[in-house]
Amino acid sequence: MVKTHETPGTHGDLVVLSNVNKHFGALHVLKDINLRIARGEVVVVIGPSGGGKSTLCRAINRLETIDSGEIAIDGKPLPAEGRELAALRADVGMVFQSFNLFAHKTVLQNVTLGQIKVRKKDKHAAEERARALLDRVGVASQADKYPAQLSGGQQQRVAIARALAMEPKIMLFDEPTSALDPEMINEVLEVMQQLAREGMTMAVVTHEMGFARSAANRVVFMADGRIVEETTPDQFFSNPRTDRAKDFLSKILHH
Ligand SMILES: Nc1ncnc2c1ncn2[C@@H]1O[C@H](COP(=O)(O)OP(=O)(O)OP(=O)(O)O)[C@@H](O)[C@H]1O
Ligand SMILES: [Mg+2]
């Protein structure tokens, strides 16, 4: 058997991308991406617009197919379709910039639906878990409302609870706070900080440098479809190696 790289204290890597390539027509959006995320690790992905960050996240739970290379979660290649794909989507929780809640379902129903349909839980158990999670993200009192009746920050916290309800192995966040008013950003970041402290494996696309500095184990800087730098937050912010990263940081830190 081939011995794979193992991070000390873990049981190997939870997510492994090997030589992943993706095109949209003539546009090469993911160029030979190699990325490993260990169990319990928090990876922040940052970089200029159009660099492929969202496509990378979407590829990890197969909302986008890839042209070549391999993606494995927990040692298994991504399934292509059917029940296994639904299970993968539950294992890989995803929170988007736009909250993506079901508009015609209550908050409680939003958080129970997947548990019942995909995880085959009975309604009572699903509701119990949903209420506990809504409490944990601070929106327990909103359970019977519809998404449109909530603030953006509350909706985003419901979206996090909904993903957590599936007992995911990893959580992907794609700019979860960038559509929020400034006063709501922190309430969402705090929930994410808490998750990170509890040991959730997370990949987070964000321009929130405070979050990156305090929660990330590693920063991955992506530009033009490539991983250009991959290092600790301290190292990245204080001493970026490439001109591309220096240029990007000077723009986001001084405006
Ligand atoms: N469905 C699609 N069809 C065609 N091109 C696409 C599609 N989705 C993304 N692209 C293109 O792929 C490239 C990478 O897009 P992506 O959304 O992954 O970038 P990003 O790093 O997330 O950018 P941003 O910071 O603006 O969110 C861009 O040039 C984008 O226009
Ligand atoms: Mg994006």
mmCIF file of C-alpha atoms in Angstrom, residues 72-249:
data_model
loop_
_atom_site.group_PDB
_atom_site.id
_atom_site.type_symbol
_atom_site.label_atom_id
_atom_site.label_comp_id
_atom_site.label_asym_id
_atom_site.label_seq_id
_atom_site.Cartn_x
_atom_site.Cartn_y
_atom_site.Cartn_z
ATOM 1 C CA ALA A 72 -11.552 12.658 -2.709
ATOM 2 C CA ILE A 73 -13.455 13.235 0.515
ATOM 3 C CA ASP A 74 -12.536 11.012 3.422
ATOM 4 C CA GLY A 75 -10.610 8.725 1.123
ATOM 5 C CA LYS A 76 -13.385 8.252 -1.417
ATOM 6 C CA PRO A 77 -13.635 9.838 -4.875
ATOM 7 C CA LEU A 78 -16.643 12.111 -5.374
ATOM 8 C CA PRO A 79 -19.695 10.157 -6.521
ATOM 9 C CA ALA A 80 -21.195 11.233 -9.835
ATOM 10 C CA GLU A 81 -24.892 10.922 -9.170
ATOM 11 C CA GLY A 82 -27.813 9.450 -7.304
ATOM 12 C CA ARG A 83 -28.134 8.696 -3.630
ATOM 13 C CA GLU A 84 -24.389 8.781 -3.076
ATOM 14 C CA LEU A 85 -24.232 12.291 -4.461
ATOM 15 C CA ALA A 86 -26.997 13.420 -2.105
ATOM 16 C CA ALA A 87 -25.049 11.889 0.773
ATOM 17 C CA LEU A 88 -21.889 13.682 -0.360
ATOM 18 C CA ARG A 89 -23.738 17.006 -0.411
ATOM 19 C CA ALA A 90 -24.819 16.311 3.160
ATOM 20 C CA ASP A 91 -21.273 15.397 4.192
ATOM 21 C CA VAL A 92 -19.969 18.601 2.645
ATOM 22 C CA GLY A 93 -22.000 21.439 4.125
ATOM 23 C CA MET A 94 -22.032 24.587 2.051
ATOM 24 C CA VAL A 95 -22.904 28.150 2.960
ATOM 25 C CA PHE A 96 -23.110 30.679 0.144
ATOM 26 C CA GLN A 97 -22.981 34.443 -0.067
ATOM 27 C CA SER A 98 -26.692 34.524 -0.890
ATOM 28 C CA PHE A 99 -28.412 32.687 1.892
ATOM 29 C CA ASN A 100 -30.199 30.122 -0.279
ATOM 30 C CA LEU A 101 -32.846 29.177 2.252
ATOM 31 C CA PHE A 102 -36.102 27.662 1.045
ATOM 32 C CA ALA A 103 -38.336 30.758 0.939
ATOM 33 C CA HIS A 104 -41.628 28.905 1.378
ATOM 34 C CA LYS A 105 -40.542 26.880 4.367
ATOM 35 C CA THR A 106 -40.188 28.064 7.924
ATOM 36 C CA VAL A 107 -36.811 28.328 9.574
ATOM 37 C CA LEU A 108 -37.483 25.094 11.452
ATOM 38 C CA GLN A 109 -38.522 23.294 8.260
ATOM 39 C CA ASN A 110 -35.406 24.560 6.519
ATOM 40 C CA VAL A 111 -33.289 22.879 9.155
ATOM 41 C CA THR A 112 -35.288 19.608 9.365
ATOM 42 C CA LEU A 113 -35.908 18.915 5.682
ATOM 43 C CA GLY A 114 -32.517 17.430 4.758
ATOM 44 C CA GLN A 115 -32.307 15.457 7.978
ATOM 45 C CA ILE A 116 -35.608 13.763 7.159
ATOM 46 C CA LYS A 117 -35.120 13.299 3.395
ATOM 47 C CA VAL A 118 -31.407 12.534 3.187
ATOM 48 C CA ARG A 119 -30.418 11.364 6.660
ATOM 49 C CA LYS A 120 -33.748 9.521 7.121
ATOM 50 C CA LYS A 121 -34.355 10.852 10.613
ATOM 51 C CA ASP A 122 -37.836 10.861 12.046
ATOM 52 C CA LYS A 123 -39.552 14.216 12.351
ATOM 53 C CA HIS A 124 -39.298 14.432 16.104
ATOM 54 C CA ALA A 125 -35.570 13.743 16.227
ATOM 55 C CA ALA A 126 -34.981 16.134 13.339
ATOM 56 C CA GLU A 127 -36.876 18.919 15.093
ATOM 57 C CA GLU A 128 -35.044 18.353 18.310
ATOM 58 C CA ARG A 129 -31.694 18.628 16.583
ATOM 59 C CA ALA A 130 -32.886 21.641 14.563
ATOM 60 C CA ARG A 131 -33.961 23.518 17.692
ATOM 61 C CA ALA A 132 -30.675 22.791 19.419
ATOM 62 C CA LEU A 133 -28.731 24.069 16.414
ATOM 63 C CA LEU A 134 -30.901 27.167 16.023
ATOM 64 C CA ASP A 135 -30.239 27.869 19.674
ATOM 65 C CA ARG A 136 -26.521 27.392 19.184
ATOM 66 C CA VAL A 137 -26.418 29.965 16.360
ATOM 67 C CA GLY A 138 -28.616 32.336 18.349
ATOM 68 C CA VAL A 139 -31.884 32.249 16.388
ATOM 69 C CA ALA A 140 -34.009 29.817 18.407
ATOM 70 C CA SER A 141 -36.795 32.376 18.737
ATOM 71 C CA GLN A 142 -37.104 32.648 14.931
ATOM 72 C CA ALA A 143 -37.966 28.964 14.348
ATOM 73 C CA ASP A 144 -41.504 29.506 13.095
ATOM 74 C CA LYS A 145 -40.787 32.488 10.857
ATOM 75 C CA TYR A 146 -40.119 32.468 7.131
ATOM 76 C CA PRO A 147 -36.667 33.457 5.826
ATOM 77 C CA ALA A 148 -37.891 36.796 4.435
ATOM 78 C CA GLN A 149 -38.924 37.821 7.948
ATOM 79 C CA LEU A 150 -35.326 37.533 9.199
ATOM 80 C CA SER A 151 -32.342 39.851 8.876
ATOM 81 C CA GLY A 152 -29.517 38.828 6.567
ATOM 82 C CA GLY A 153 -27.331 37.869 9.504
ATOM 83 C CA GLN A 154 -30.088 35.726 10.989
ATOM 84 C CA GLN A 155 -30.726 34.041 7.629
ATOM 85 C CA GLN A 156 -27.067 33.254 7.245
ATOM 86 C CA ARG A 157 -26.957 31.720 10.713
ATOM 87 C CA VAL A 158 -29.987 29.583 9.790
ATOM 88 C CA ALA A 159 -28.112 28.507 6.654
ATOM 89 C CA ILE A 160 -25.198 27.429 8.850
ATOM 90 C CA ALA A 161 -27.561 25.522 11.173
ATOM 91 C CA ARG A 162 -29.153 23.844 8.173
ATOM 92 C CA ALA A 163 -25.793 22.625 6.922
ATOM 93 C CA LEU A 164 -24.737 21.495 10.421
ATOM 94 C CA ALA A 165 -27.974 19.565 10.834
ATOM 95 C CA MET A 166 -26.660 17.050 8.321
ATOM 96 C CA GLU A 167 -23.648 16.284 10.513
ATOM 97 C CA PRO A 168 -21.212 17.277 7.782
ATOM 98 C CA LYS A 169 -17.607 16.168 7.718
ATOM 99 C CA ILE A 170 -16.532 19.530 6.392
ATOM 100 C CA MET A 171 -18.115 22.938 6.008
ATOM 101 C CA LEU A 172 -17.450 25.117 2.972
ATOM 102 C CA PHE A 173 -18.174 28.820 3.225
ATOM 103 C CA ASP A 174 -18.142 30.966 0.083
ATOM 104 C CA GLU A 175 -18.009 34.617 1.126
ATOM 105 C CA PRO A 176 -20.693 34.087 3.776
ATOM 106 C CA THR A 177 -20.568 37.665 5.046
ATOM 107 C CA SER A 178 -20.034 39.678 1.902
ATOM 108 C CA ALA A 179 -23.740 40.303 1.278
ATOM 109 C CA LEU A 180 -24.338 41.400 4.867
ATOM 110 C CA ASP A 181 -24.621 44.846 6.380
ATOM 111 C CA PRO A 182 -21.572 45.615 8.513
ATOM 112 C CA GLU A 183 -23.354 45.215 11.840
ATOM 113 C CA MET A 184 -24.393 41.671 10.916
ATOM 114 C CA ILE A 185 -21.011 40.454 9.790
ATOM 115 C CA ASN A 186 -19.682 39.796 13.275
ATOM 116 C CA GLU A 187 -22.616 37.717 14.430
ATOM 117 C CA VAL A 188 -21.972 35.324 11.544
ATOM 118 C CA LEU A 189 -18.182 35.350 11.975
ATOM 119 C CA GLU A 190 -18.617 34.531 15.659
ATOM 120 C CA VAL A 191 -20.624 31.419 14.809
ATOM 121 C CA MET A 192 -17.875 30.423 12.388
ATOM 122 C CA GLN A 193 -15.157 31.114 14.980
ATOM 123 C CA GLN A 194 -16.998 28.908 17.432
ATOM 124 C CA LEU A 195 -17.249 26.094 14.885
ATOM 125 C CA ALA A 196 -13.541 26.377 14.179
ATOM 126 C CA ARG A 197 -12.739 26.177 17.891
ATOM 127 C CA GLU A 198 -14.892 23.059 18.191
ATOM 128 C CA GLY A 199 -12.715 21.362 15.609
ATOM 129 C CA MET A 200 -14.918 21.491 12.516
ATOM 130 C CA THR A 201 -12.974 21.060 9.300
ATOM 131 C CA MET A 202 -13.599 24.205 7.292
ATOM 132 C CA ALA A 203 -12.705 25.811 3.981
ATOM 133 C CA VAL A 204 -13.661 29.471 3.982
ATOM 134 C CA VAL A 205 -13.531 31.893 1.081
ATOM 135 C CA THR A 206 -13.512 35.307 2.686
ATOM 136 C CA HIS A 207 -11.940 38.720 2.621
ATOM 137 C CA GLU A 208 -12.408 39.072 6.371
ATOM 138 C CA MET A 209 -8.764 39.286 7.333
ATOM 139 C CA GLY A 210 -9.514 39.351 11.054
ATOM 140 C CA PHE A 211 -11.194 35.969 10.718
ATOM 141 C CA ALA A 212 -8.334 34.638 8.611
ATOM 142 C CA ARG A 213 -5.758 35.776 11.165
ATOM 143 C CA SER A 214 -7.560 34.415 14.187
ATOM 144 C CA ALA A 215 -9.236 31.232 12.903
ATOM 145 C CA ALA A 216 -7.220 29.941 9.951
ATOM 146 C CA ASN A 217 -4.542 27.314 10.243
ATOM 147 C CA ARG A 218 -3.576 28.035 6.660
ATOM 148 C CA VAL A 219 -4.190 30.662 4.026
ATOM 149 C CA VAL A 220 -4.465 29.623 0.398
ATOM 150 C CA PHE A 221 -4.022 32.493 -2.038
ATOM 151 C CA MET A 222 -5.628 31.828 -5.420
ATOM 152 C CA ALA A 223 -5.256 33.925 -8.525
ATOM 153 C CA ASP A 224 -5.952 33.196 -12.179
ATOM 154 C CA GLY A 225 -7.008 29.644 -11.444
ATOM 155 C CA ARG A 226 -3.863 28.684 -9.551
ATOM 156 C CA ILE A 227 -2.844 28.314 -5.946
ATOM 157 C CA VAL A 228 -0.118 30.933 -5.826
ATOM 158 C CA GLU A 229 0.762 30.805 -2.124
ATOM 159 C CA GLU A 230 -0.157 28.496 0.715
ATOM 160 C CA THR A 231 1.122 29.316 4.172
ATOM 161 C CA THR A 232 0.217 30.339 7.729
ATOM 162 C CA PRO A 233 -1.857 33.512 8.182
ATOM 163 C CA ASP A 234 1.042 35.200 10.018
ATOM 164 C CA GLN A 235 3.467 34.456 7.254
ATOM 165 C CA PHE A 236 1.015 35.393 4.518
ATOM 166 C CA PHE A 237 -0.043 38.730 5.931
ATOM 167 C CA SER A 238 3.323 39.865 7.228
ATOM 168 C CA ASN A 239 5.544 38.455 4.533
ATOM 169 C CA PRO A 240 3.764 37.477 1.298
ATOM 170 C CA ARG A 241 6.236 35.942 -1.131
ATOM 171 C CA THR A 242 4.775 36.766 -4.519
ATOM 172 C CA ASP A 243 4.120 40.121 -6.170
ATOM 173 C CA ARG A 244 0.609 38.907 -6.935
ATOM 174 C CA ALA A 245 -0.146 38.430 -3.241
ATOM 175 C CA LYS A 246 1.602 41.673 -2.233
ATOM 176 C CA ASP A 247 -0.448 43.570 -4.777
ATOM 177 C CA PHE A 248 -3.689 41.923 -3.633
ATOM 178 C CA LEU A 249 -2.966 42.593 0.036
#
